[in-house]
């Protein structure tokens, strides 16, 4: 969710164990999700101006409070349709089905409440299990987008055409 990421602090990013602690609208304690290799490379490249990962020197809060305008500019520059952060969130859930990710894993990654009794009381998914699926989703999306990313050499990124 936009609000969950907007306030992401560097202290919430564990690059050693590849996890993010996300503030959650459902649980005050928040939740931990896996940090995928590509996302880790993007976050590591962010400037460290203050405590916030998505900092904004022009914002009174210190972080990018409304990402819609910069997102729209980036999509226009890339020749992509005008999508909102919530559109991208819905796309993640839909695209995960192409990789045959269990629905409960997708729901947990997205921060949804468990919807069935078994999900609430019997199924425990450790971070490493979520990571295995999350990395698989990321790799498939990058492949479909024609993006070559070598997790061993995160600075080397290129788009394949044709």
PDB file of C-alpha atoms in Angstrom:
ATOM      1  CA  UNK A   1       0.000   0.000   0.000  1.00  0.00           C
ATOM      2  CA  UNK A   2       1.146   3.497  -0.796  1.00  0.00           C
ATOM      3  CA  UNK A   3       1.011   4.712   2.808  1.00  0.00           C
ATOM      4  CA  UNK A   4       2.908   1.671   4.063  1.00  0.00           C
ATOM      5  CA  UNK A   5       5.839   2.294   1.749  1.00  0.00           C
ATOM      6  CA  UNK A   6       5.837   6.080   1.925  1.00  0.00           C
ATOM      7  CA  UNK A   7       6.933   5.986   5.558  1.00  0.00           C
ATOM      8  CA  UNK A   8       9.446   3.149   5.125  1.00  0.00           C
ATOM      9  CA  UNK A   9      12.564   3.973   7.158  1.00  0.00           C
ATOM     10  CA  UNK A  10      16.089   2.751   6.556  1.00  0.00           C
ATOM     11  CA  UNK A  11      15.868   1.095   9.983  1.00  0.00           C
ATOM     12  CA  UNK A  12      13.005  -1.037   8.564  1.00  0.00           C
ATOM     13  CA  UNK A  13      15.258  -2.420   5.800  1.00  0.00           C
ATOM     14  CA  UNK A  14      17.380  -5.426   6.676  1.00  0.00           C
ATOM     15  CA  UNK A  15      19.772  -5.889   3.759  1.00  0.00           C
ATOM     16  CA  UNK A  16      21.600  -8.745   5.482  1.00  0.00           C
ATOM     17  CA  UNK A  17      18.503 -10.932   5.979  1.00  0.00           C
ATOM     18  CA  UNK A  18      16.649  -9.363   3.022  1.00  0.00           C
ATOM     19  CA  UNK A  19      13.475  -8.275   4.755  1.00  0.00           C
ATOM     20  CA  UNK A  20      11.356  -5.169   5.126  1.00  0.00           C
ATOM     21  CA  UNK A  21       9.297  -4.248   8.157  1.00  0.00           C
ATOM     22  CA  UNK A  22       6.152  -2.620   6.784  1.00  0.00           C
ATOM     23  CA  UNK A  23       3.724  -0.562   8.819  1.00  0.00           C
ATOM     24  CA  UNK A  24       0.364  -2.193   8.360  1.00  0.00           C
ATOM     25  CA  UNK A  25      -3.118  -0.692   8.337  1.00  0.00           C
ATOM     26  CA  UNK A  26      -4.442  -3.934   9.834  1.00  0.00           C
ATOM     27  CA  UNK A  27      -1.900  -4.607  12.596  1.00  0.00           C
ATOM     28  CA  UNK A  28      -0.208  -1.886  14.627  1.00  0.00           C
ATOM     29  CA  UNK A  29       2.820  -4.158  15.000  1.00  0.00           C
ATOM     30  CA  UNK A  30       3.260  -4.157  11.226  1.00  0.00           C
ATOM     31  CA  UNK A  31       4.513  -7.113   9.253  1.00  0.00           C
ATOM     32  CA  UNK A  32       7.736  -8.414   7.767  1.00  0.00           C
ATOM     33  CA  UNK A  33       7.973  -9.237   4.087  1.00  0.00           C
ATOM     34  CA  UNK A  34      10.887 -10.553   2.057  1.00  0.00           C
ATOM     35  CA  UNK A  35      13.054  -8.065   0.186  1.00  0.00           C
ATOM     36  CA  UNK A  36      13.561  -9.500  -3.287  1.00  0.00           C
ATOM     37  CA  UNK A  37      16.918  -9.146  -5.073  1.00  0.00           C
ATOM     38  CA  UNK A  38      15.764  -6.556  -7.622  1.00  0.00           C
ATOM     39  CA  UNK A  39      13.964  -4.484  -5.006  1.00  0.00           C
ATOM     40  CA  UNK A  40      17.049  -4.684  -2.775  1.00  0.00           C
ATOM     41  CA  UNK A  41      19.163  -3.274  -5.613  1.00  0.00           C
ATOM     42  CA  UNK A  42      16.676  -0.440  -6.175  1.00  0.00           C
ATOM     43  CA  UNK A  43      16.515   0.427  -2.481  1.00  0.00           C
ATOM     44  CA  UNK A  44      20.289   0.291  -2.097  1.00  0.00           C
ATOM     45  CA  UNK A  45      20.598   2.865  -4.879  1.00  0.00           C
ATOM     46  CA  UNK A  46      18.339   5.388  -3.112  1.00  0.00           C
ATOM     47  CA  UNK A  47      20.024   8.461  -1.635  1.00  0.00           C
ATOM     48  CA  UNK A  48      20.146   8.487   2.166  1.00  0.00           C
ATOM     49  CA  UNK A  49      19.053  12.055   2.877  1.00  0.00           C
ATOM     50  CA  UNK A  50      17.248  11.290   6.118  1.00  0.00           C
ATOM     51  CA  UNK A  51      15.614   8.381   7.965  1.00  0.00           C
ATOM     52  CA  UNK A  52      13.119   7.686   5.144  1.00  0.00           C
ATOM     53  CA  UNK A  53      13.871   5.448   2.159  1.00  0.00           C
ATOM     54  CA  UNK A  54      11.606   7.506  -0.114  1.00  0.00           C
ATOM     55  CA  UNK A  55      12.786  10.846   1.174  1.00  0.00           C
ATOM     56  CA  UNK A  56      11.752  14.185  -0.215  1.00  0.00           C
ATOM     57  CA  UNK A  57      13.731  17.320   0.527  1.00  0.00           C
ATOM     58  CA  UNK A  58      10.659  19.398  -0.386  1.00  0.00           C
ATOM     59  CA  UNK A  59       8.197  17.611   1.906  1.00  0.00           C
ATOM     60  CA  UNK A  60       7.563  18.848   5.438  1.00  0.00           C
ATOM     61  CA  UNK A  61       7.196  15.228   6.555  1.00  0.00           C
ATOM     62  CA  UNK A  62      10.577  14.312   5.071  1.00  0.00           C
ATOM     63  CA  UNK A  63       9.187  11.572   2.823  1.00  0.00           C
ATOM     64  CA  UNK A  64       7.390  11.449  -0.505  1.00  0.00           C
ATOM     65  CA  UNK A  65       3.819  11.806   0.732  1.00  0.00           C
ATOM     66  CA  UNK A  66       2.116  11.651  -2.683  1.00  0.00           C
ATOM     67  CA  UNK A  67       3.913   9.491  -5.252  1.00  0.00           C
ATOM     68  CA  UNK A  68       1.183   9.826  -7.889  1.00  0.00           C
ATOM     69  CA  UNK A  69       2.619  12.803  -9.780  1.00  0.00           C
ATOM     70  CA  UNK A  70       6.189  11.413 -10.035  1.00  0.00           C
ATOM     71  CA  UNK A  71       4.757   7.988 -10.920  1.00  0.00           C
ATOM     72  CA  UNK A  72       2.662   9.495 -13.715  1.00  0.00           C
ATOM     73  CA  UNK A  73       5.693  11.392 -15.066  1.00  0.00           C
ATOM     74  CA  UNK A  74       7.785   8.211 -15.045  1.00  0.00           C
ATOM     75  CA  UNK A  75       5.080   6.204 -16.805  1.00  0.00           C
ATOM     76  CA  UNK A  76       4.643   8.892 -19.445  1.00  0.00           C
ATOM     77  CA  UNK A  77       8.414   8.987 -20.048  1.00  0.00           C
ATOM     78  CA  UNK A  78       8.481   5.184 -20.371  1.00  0.00           C
ATOM     79  CA  UNK A  79       5.497   5.149 -22.734  1.00  0.00           C
ATOM     80  CA  UNK A  80       3.354   3.209 -20.259  1.00  0.00           C
ATOM     81  CA  UNK A  81      -0.346   3.727 -19.529  1.00  0.00           C
ATOM     82  CA  UNK A  82      -1.294   5.991 -16.647  1.00  0.00           C
ATOM     83  CA  UNK A  83      -1.596   3.685 -13.623  1.00  0.00           C
ATOM     84  CA  UNK A  84      -2.055   4.440  -9.943  1.00  0.00           C
ATOM     85  CA  UNK A  85      -0.105   2.738  -7.144  1.00  0.00           C
ATOM     86  CA  UNK A  86      -3.277   0.762  -6.392  1.00  0.00           C
ATOM     87  CA  UNK A  87      -3.458  -0.404 -10.028  1.00  0.00           C
ATOM     88  CA  UNK A  88       0.085  -1.738  -9.632  1.00  0.00           C
ATOM     89  CA  UNK A  89      -0.941  -3.481  -6.403  1.00  0.00           C
ATOM     90  CA  UNK A  90      -3.848  -5.199  -8.159  1.00  0.00           C
ATOM     91  CA  UNK A  91      -1.523  -6.198 -11.008  1.00  0.00           C
ATOM     92  CA  UNK A  92       0.846  -7.869  -8.540  1.00  0.00           C
ATOM     93  CA  UNK A  93      -1.988 -10.028  -7.224  1.00  0.00           C
ATOM     94  CA  UNK A  94      -3.086 -10.954 -10.739  1.00  0.00           C
ATOM     95  CA  UNK A  95       0.411 -11.619 -12.106  1.00  0.00           C
ATOM     96  CA  UNK A  96       1.233 -13.869  -9.153  1.00  0.00           C
ATOM     97  CA  UNK A  97      -1.352 -16.324 -10.501  1.00  0.00           C
ATOM     98  CA  UNK A  98       0.779 -16.802 -13.632  1.00  0.00           C
ATOM     99  CA  UNK A  99       3.520 -18.182 -11.395  1.00  0.00           C
ATOM    100  CA  UNK A 100       0.965 -20.401  -9.617  1.00  0.00           C
ATOM    101  CA  UNK A 101       1.660 -18.870  -6.223  1.00  0.00           C
ATOM    102  CA  UNK A 102      -0.760 -20.089  -3.544  1.00  0.00           C
ATOM    103  CA  UNK A 103      -3.457 -17.488  -2.908  1.00  0.00           C
ATOM    104  CA  UNK A 104      -2.648 -17.386   0.807  1.00  0.00           C
ATOM    105  CA  UNK A 105       0.976 -16.473   0.079  1.00  0.00           C
ATOM    106  CA  UNK A 106      -0.084 -13.610  -2.197  1.00  0.00           C
ATOM    107  CA  UNK A 107      -2.576 -12.400   0.399  1.00  0.00           C
ATOM    108  CA  UNK A 108       0.072 -12.477   3.124  1.00  0.00           C
ATOM    109  CA  UNK A 109       2.594 -10.599   0.972  1.00  0.00           C
ATOM    110  CA  UNK A 110      -0.048  -7.981   0.205  1.00  0.00           C
ATOM    111  CA  UNK A 111      -1.009  -7.613   3.868  1.00  0.00           C
ATOM    112  CA  UNK A 112      -4.518  -9.020   3.615  1.00  0.00           C
ATOM    113  CA  UNK A 113      -6.196 -10.574   6.620  1.00  0.00           C
ATOM    114  CA  UNK A 114      -6.474 -14.385   6.481  1.00  0.00           C
ATOM    115  CA  UNK A 115      -9.922 -15.217   5.088  1.00  0.00           C
ATOM    116  CA  UNK A 116     -10.321 -18.862   6.111  1.00  0.00           C
ATOM    117  CA  UNK A 117     -10.139 -20.666   9.430  1.00  0.00           C
ATOM    118  CA  UNK A 118      -7.153 -22.733   8.263  1.00  0.00           C
ATOM    119  CA  UNK A 119      -5.278 -19.585   7.211  1.00  0.00           C
ATOM    120  CA  UNK A 120      -5.979 -17.921  10.556  1.00  0.00           C
ATOM    121  CA  UNK A 121      -5.150 -20.788  12.868  1.00  0.00           C
ATOM    122  CA  UNK A 122      -3.178 -23.544  11.174  1.00  0.00           C
ATOM    123  CA  UNK A 123      -0.973 -22.232   8.404  1.00  0.00           C
ATOM    124  CA  UNK A 124       2.265 -20.569   9.419  1.00  0.00           C
ATOM    125  CA  UNK A 125       4.472 -19.225   6.656  1.00  0.00           C
ATOM    126  CA  UNK A 126       7.947 -18.202   7.770  1.00  0.00           C
ATOM    127  CA  UNK A 127       9.707 -15.360   5.987  1.00  0.00           C
ATOM    128  CA  UNK A 128      11.934 -17.773   4.062  1.00  0.00           C
ATOM    129  CA  UNK A 129       8.909 -19.548   2.562  1.00  0.00           C
ATOM    130  CA  UNK A 130       7.382 -16.213   1.546  1.00  0.00           C
ATOM    131  CA  UNK A 131      10.773 -15.222   0.090  1.00  0.00           C
ATOM    132  CA  UNK A 132      10.923 -18.288  -2.155  1.00  0.00           C
ATOM    133  CA  UNK A 133       7.587 -17.358  -3.740  1.00  0.00           C
ATOM    134  CA  UNK A 134       8.255 -13.608  -3.766  1.00  0.00           C
ATOM    135  CA  UNK A 135      11.554 -14.088  -5.608  1.00  0.00           C
ATOM    136  CA  UNK A 136       9.811 -16.367  -8.102  1.00  0.00           C
ATOM    137  CA  UNK A 137       7.135 -13.718  -8.762  1.00  0.00           C
ATOM    138  CA  UNK A 138       9.771 -11.009  -9.194  1.00  0.00           C
ATOM    139  CA  UNK A 139      11.877 -13.103 -11.588  1.00  0.00           C
ATOM    140  CA  UNK A 140       8.830 -13.896 -13.740  1.00  0.00           C
ATOM    141  CA  UNK A 141       7.707 -10.248 -13.896  1.00  0.00           C
ATOM    142  CA  UNK A 142      11.225  -9.118 -14.860  1.00  0.00           C
ATOM    143  CA  UNK A 143      11.396 -11.833 -17.529  1.00  0.00           C
ATOM    144  CA  UNK A 144       8.030 -10.797 -18.981  1.00  0.00           C
ATOM    145  CA  UNK A 145       9.167  -7.159 -19.020  1.00  0.00           C
ATOM    146  CA  UNK A 146      12.351  -8.106 -20.858  1.00  0.00           C
ATOM    147  CA  UNK A 147      14.552  -6.963 -17.997  1.00  0.00           C
ATOM    148  CA  UNK A 148      17.745  -8.913 -17.404  1.00  0.00           C
ATOM    149  CA  UNK A 149      18.852  -8.715 -13.803  1.00  0.00           C
ATOM    150  CA  UNK A 150      21.738 -10.638 -12.309  1.00  0.00           C
ATOM    151  CA  UNK A 151      21.280 -10.873  -8.549  1.00  0.00           C
ATOM    152  CA  UNK A 152      24.993 -11.654  -8.235  1.00  0.00           C
ATOM    153  CA  UNK A 153      25.843  -8.354  -9.959  1.00  0.00           C
ATOM    154  CA  UNK A 154      22.961  -6.051  -8.971  1.00  0.00           C
ATOM    155  CA  UNK A 155      24.452  -2.942 -10.603  1.00  0.00           C
ATOM    156  CA  UNK A 156      24.327  -4.518 -14.056  1.00  0.00           C
ATOM    157  CA  UNK A 157      20.813  -4.027 -15.414  1.00  0.00           C
ATOM    158  CA  UNK A 158      19.695  -3.818 -18.995  1.00  0.00           C
ATOM    159  CA  UNK A 159      16.480  -4.032 -20.991  1.00  0.00           C
ATOM    160  CA  UNK A 160      16.340  -6.481 -23.870  1.00  0.00           C
ATOM    161  CA  UNK A 161      14.479  -5.414 -26.991  1.00  0.00           C
ATOM    162  CA  UNK A 162      13.191  -7.424 -29.849  1.00  0.00           C
TER     163      UNK A 162
END
